[in-house]
mmCIF file of C-alpha atoms in Angstrom:
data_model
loop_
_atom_site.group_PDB
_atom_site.id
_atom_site.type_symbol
_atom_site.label_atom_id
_atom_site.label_comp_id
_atom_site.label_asym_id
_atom_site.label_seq_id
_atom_site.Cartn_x
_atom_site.Cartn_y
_atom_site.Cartn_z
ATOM 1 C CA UNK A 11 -17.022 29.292 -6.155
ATOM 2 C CA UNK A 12 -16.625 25.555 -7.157
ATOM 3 C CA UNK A 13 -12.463 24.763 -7.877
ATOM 4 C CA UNK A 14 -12.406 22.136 -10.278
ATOM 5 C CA UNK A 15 -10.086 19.207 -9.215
ATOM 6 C CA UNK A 16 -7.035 18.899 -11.399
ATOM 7 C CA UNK A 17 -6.631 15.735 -13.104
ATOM 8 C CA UNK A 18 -4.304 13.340 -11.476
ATOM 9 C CA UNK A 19 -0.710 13.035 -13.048
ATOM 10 C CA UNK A 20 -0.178 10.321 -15.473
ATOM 11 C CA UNK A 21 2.069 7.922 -13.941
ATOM 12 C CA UNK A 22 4.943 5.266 -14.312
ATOM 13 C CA UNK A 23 4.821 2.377 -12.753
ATOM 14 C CA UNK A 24 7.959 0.179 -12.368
ATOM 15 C CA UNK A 25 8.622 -3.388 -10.754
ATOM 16 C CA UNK A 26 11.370 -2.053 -8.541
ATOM 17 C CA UNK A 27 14.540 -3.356 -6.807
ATOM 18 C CA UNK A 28 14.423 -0.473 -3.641
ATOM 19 C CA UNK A 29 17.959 0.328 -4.497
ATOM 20 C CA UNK A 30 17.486 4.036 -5.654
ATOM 21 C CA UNK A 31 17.634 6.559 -2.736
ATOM 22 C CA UNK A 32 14.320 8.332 -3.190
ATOM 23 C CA UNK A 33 12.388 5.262 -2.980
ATOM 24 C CA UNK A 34 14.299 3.962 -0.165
ATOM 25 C CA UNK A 35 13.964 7.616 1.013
ATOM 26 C CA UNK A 36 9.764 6.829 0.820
ATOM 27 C CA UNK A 37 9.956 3.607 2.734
ATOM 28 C CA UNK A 38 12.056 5.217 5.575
ATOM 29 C CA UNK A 39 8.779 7.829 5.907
ATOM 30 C CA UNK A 40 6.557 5.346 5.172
ATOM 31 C CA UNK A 41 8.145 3.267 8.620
ATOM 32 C CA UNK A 42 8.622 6.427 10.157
ATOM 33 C CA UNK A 43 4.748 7.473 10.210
ATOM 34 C CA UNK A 44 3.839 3.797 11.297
ATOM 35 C CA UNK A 45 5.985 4.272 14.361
ATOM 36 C CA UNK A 46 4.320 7.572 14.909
ATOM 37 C CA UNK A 47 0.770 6.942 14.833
ATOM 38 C CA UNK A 48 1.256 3.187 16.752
ATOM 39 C CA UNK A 49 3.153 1.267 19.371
ATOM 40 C CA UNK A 50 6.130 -0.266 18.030
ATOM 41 C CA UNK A 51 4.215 -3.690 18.244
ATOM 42 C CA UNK A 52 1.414 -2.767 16.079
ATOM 43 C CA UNK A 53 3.484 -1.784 13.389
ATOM 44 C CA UNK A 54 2.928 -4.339 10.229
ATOM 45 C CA UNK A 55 5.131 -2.119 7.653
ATOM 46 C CA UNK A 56 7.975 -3.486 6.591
ATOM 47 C CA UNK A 57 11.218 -2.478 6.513
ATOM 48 C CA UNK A 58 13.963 -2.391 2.628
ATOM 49 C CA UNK A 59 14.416 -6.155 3.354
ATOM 50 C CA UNK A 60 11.375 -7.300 4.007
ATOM 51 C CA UNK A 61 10.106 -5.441 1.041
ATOM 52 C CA UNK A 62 12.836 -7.751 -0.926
ATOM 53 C CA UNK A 63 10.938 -11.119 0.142
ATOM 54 C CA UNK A 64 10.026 -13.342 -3.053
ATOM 55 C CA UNK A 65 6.956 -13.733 -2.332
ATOM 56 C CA UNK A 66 6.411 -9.906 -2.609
ATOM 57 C CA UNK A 67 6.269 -7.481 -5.980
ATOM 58 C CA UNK A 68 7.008 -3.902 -5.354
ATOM 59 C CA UNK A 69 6.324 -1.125 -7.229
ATOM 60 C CA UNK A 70 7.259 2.703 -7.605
ATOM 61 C CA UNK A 71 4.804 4.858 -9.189
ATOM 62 C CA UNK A 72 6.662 7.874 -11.127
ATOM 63 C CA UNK A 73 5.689 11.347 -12.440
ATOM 64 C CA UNK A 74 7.955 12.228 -14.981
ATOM 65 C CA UNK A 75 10.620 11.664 -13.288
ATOM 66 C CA UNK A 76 9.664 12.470 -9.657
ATOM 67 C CA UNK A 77 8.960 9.611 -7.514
ATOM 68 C CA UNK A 78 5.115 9.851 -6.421
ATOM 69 C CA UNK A 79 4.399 6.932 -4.284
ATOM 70 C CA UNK A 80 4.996 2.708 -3.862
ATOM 71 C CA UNK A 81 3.119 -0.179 -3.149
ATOM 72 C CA UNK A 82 3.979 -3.930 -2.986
ATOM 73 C CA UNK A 83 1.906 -6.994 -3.443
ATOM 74 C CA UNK A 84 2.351 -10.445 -0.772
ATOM 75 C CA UNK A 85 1.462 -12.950 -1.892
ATOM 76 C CA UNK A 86 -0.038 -15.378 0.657
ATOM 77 C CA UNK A 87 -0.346 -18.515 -1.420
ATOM 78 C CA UNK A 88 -2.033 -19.619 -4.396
ATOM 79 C CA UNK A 89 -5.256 -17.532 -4.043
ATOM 80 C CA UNK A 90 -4.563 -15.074 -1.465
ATOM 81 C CA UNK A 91 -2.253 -12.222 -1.665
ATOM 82 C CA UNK A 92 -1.941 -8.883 0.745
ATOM 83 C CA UNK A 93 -1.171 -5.256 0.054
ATOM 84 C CA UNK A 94 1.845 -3.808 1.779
ATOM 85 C CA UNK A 95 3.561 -0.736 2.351
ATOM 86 C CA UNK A 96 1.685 1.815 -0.112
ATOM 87 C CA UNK A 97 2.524 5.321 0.391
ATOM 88 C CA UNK A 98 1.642 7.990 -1.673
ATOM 89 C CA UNK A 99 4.756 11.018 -1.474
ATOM 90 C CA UNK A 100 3.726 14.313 0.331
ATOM 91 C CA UNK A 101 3.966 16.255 -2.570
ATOM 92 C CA UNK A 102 1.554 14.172 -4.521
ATOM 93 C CA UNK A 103 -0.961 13.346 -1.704
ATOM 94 C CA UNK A 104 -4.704 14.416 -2.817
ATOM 95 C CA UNK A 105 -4.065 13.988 -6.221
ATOM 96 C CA UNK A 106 -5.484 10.348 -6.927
ATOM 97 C CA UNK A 107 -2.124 8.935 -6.902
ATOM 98 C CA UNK A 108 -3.068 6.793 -3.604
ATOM 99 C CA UNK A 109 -6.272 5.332 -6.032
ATOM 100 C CA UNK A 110 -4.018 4.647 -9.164
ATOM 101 C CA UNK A 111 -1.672 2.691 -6.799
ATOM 102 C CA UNK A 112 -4.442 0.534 -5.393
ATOM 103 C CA UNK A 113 -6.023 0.067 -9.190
ATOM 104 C CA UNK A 114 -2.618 -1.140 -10.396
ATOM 105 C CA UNK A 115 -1.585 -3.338 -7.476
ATOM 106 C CA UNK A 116 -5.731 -4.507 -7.914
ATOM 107 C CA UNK A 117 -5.082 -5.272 -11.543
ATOM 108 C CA UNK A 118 -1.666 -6.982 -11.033
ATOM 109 C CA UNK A 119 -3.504 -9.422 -8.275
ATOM 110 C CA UNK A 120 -6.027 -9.932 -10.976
ATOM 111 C CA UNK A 121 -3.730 -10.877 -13.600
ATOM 112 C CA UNK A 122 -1.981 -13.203 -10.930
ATOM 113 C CA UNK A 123 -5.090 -15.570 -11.009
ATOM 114 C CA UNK A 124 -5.347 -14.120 -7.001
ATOM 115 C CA UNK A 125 -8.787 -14.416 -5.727
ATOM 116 C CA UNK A 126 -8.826 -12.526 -3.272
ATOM 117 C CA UNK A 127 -7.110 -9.670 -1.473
ATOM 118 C CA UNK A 128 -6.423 -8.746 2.583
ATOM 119 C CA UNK A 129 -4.440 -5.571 3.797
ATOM 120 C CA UNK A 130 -3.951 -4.541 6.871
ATOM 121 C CA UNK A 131 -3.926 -0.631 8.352
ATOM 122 C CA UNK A 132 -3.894 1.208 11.237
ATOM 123 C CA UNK A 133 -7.424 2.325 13.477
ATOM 124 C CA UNK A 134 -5.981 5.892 14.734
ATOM 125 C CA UNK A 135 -7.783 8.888 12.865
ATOM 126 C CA UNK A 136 -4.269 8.853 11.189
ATOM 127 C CA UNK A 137 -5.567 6.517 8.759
ATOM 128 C CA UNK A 138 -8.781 7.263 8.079
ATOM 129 C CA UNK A 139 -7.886 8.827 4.099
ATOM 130 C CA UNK A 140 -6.030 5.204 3.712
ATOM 131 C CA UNK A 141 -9.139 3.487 5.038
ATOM 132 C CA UNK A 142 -11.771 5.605 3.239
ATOM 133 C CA UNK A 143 -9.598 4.879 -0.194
ATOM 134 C CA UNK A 144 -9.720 0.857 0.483
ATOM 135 C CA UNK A 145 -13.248 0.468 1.186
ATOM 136 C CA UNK A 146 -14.066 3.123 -1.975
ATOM 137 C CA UNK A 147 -12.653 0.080 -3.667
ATOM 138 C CA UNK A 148 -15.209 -2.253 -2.321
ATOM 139 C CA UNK A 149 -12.530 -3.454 0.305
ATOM 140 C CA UNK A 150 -14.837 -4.652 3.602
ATOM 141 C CA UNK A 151 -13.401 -5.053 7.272
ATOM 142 C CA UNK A 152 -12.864 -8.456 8.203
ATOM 143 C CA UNK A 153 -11.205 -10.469 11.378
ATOM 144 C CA UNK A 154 -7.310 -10.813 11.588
ATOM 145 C CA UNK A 155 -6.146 -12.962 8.602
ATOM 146 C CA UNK A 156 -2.662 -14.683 7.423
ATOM 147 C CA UNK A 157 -0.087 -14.844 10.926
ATOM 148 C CA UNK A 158 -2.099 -11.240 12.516
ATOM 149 C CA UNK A 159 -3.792 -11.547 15.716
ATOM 150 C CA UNK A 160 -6.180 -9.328 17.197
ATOM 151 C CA UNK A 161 -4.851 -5.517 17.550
ATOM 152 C CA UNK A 162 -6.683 -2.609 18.909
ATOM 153 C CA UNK A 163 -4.083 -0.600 16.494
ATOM 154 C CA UNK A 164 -4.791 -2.874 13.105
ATOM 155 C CA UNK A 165 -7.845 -3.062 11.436
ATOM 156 C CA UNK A 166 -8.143 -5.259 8.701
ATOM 157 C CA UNK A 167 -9.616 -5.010 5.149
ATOM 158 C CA UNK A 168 -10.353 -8.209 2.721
ATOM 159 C CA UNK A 169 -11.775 -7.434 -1.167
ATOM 160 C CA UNK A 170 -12.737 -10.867 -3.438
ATOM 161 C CA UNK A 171 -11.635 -10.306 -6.654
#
């Protein structure tokens, strides 16, 4: 018996300000399975105020009014920018919200005039969903980019736009 795959909630997504407690509540997981799966010094997430940088947009994704994931955009200069920090809340994962995320941060680089686009994410089996999602979106591995050095942790993910 084939189940047929539900469609995936319609979402919200808002420019936020990290000041309401769930989504400060999904950054502290979000840094909390980082420091899980790798050393302390392979961990590239960052934290409510580095989330607050100017150079970075971040965004909460909402269903109804349940928060069902985040993602930020960094941008590196005038052509360059670097995801950051998207998490997808366990109550939502396998539903596509992880792809909407990456189409709207995707679409918001686009409409940036941003050329291209570089993430990094972690090598442990951990992250293979996260890695399988990027390169679904044509995202390719590439060398360490921006101020990252080499990391047997890190692998890292570029995707011309």
């Amino acid at each position: 018996m084939v189940r047929a795959l539900s469609p995936p909630p319609t979402l919200r997504f808002e420019l936020d300000d990290l000041s309401r407690p769930p989504v400060r509540d999904l950054v502290a997981r979000h840094l909390a399975g980082m420091h899980a799966q790798s050393p302390p010094e392979s961990v590239h997430a960052l934290a409510l105020e580095g989330l607050k940088a100017p150079a970075i947009r971040f965004w909460s994704a909402w269903s109804g009014q349940t928060l069902a994931g985040m993602g930020a955009l960094r941008r590196i200069d005038s052509e360059n920018g670097e995801i950051k920090s998207m998490r997808v809340a366990d109550a939502f994962l396998g539903q596509g919200v992880g792809r909407a995320i990456l189409d709207h941060i995707l679409a918001e680089a686009r409409g940036l005039g941003l050329a291209a686009l570089w993430l990094e994410t972690g090598s442990v089996d951990g992250f293979i969903p996260a890695r399988t999602l990027y390169q679904s979106a044509g995202f390719t591995a590439c060398g360490p980019f921006d101020t990252y050095g080499p990391d047997p942790f890190s692998v890292f993910m570029t995707l011309r736009l």
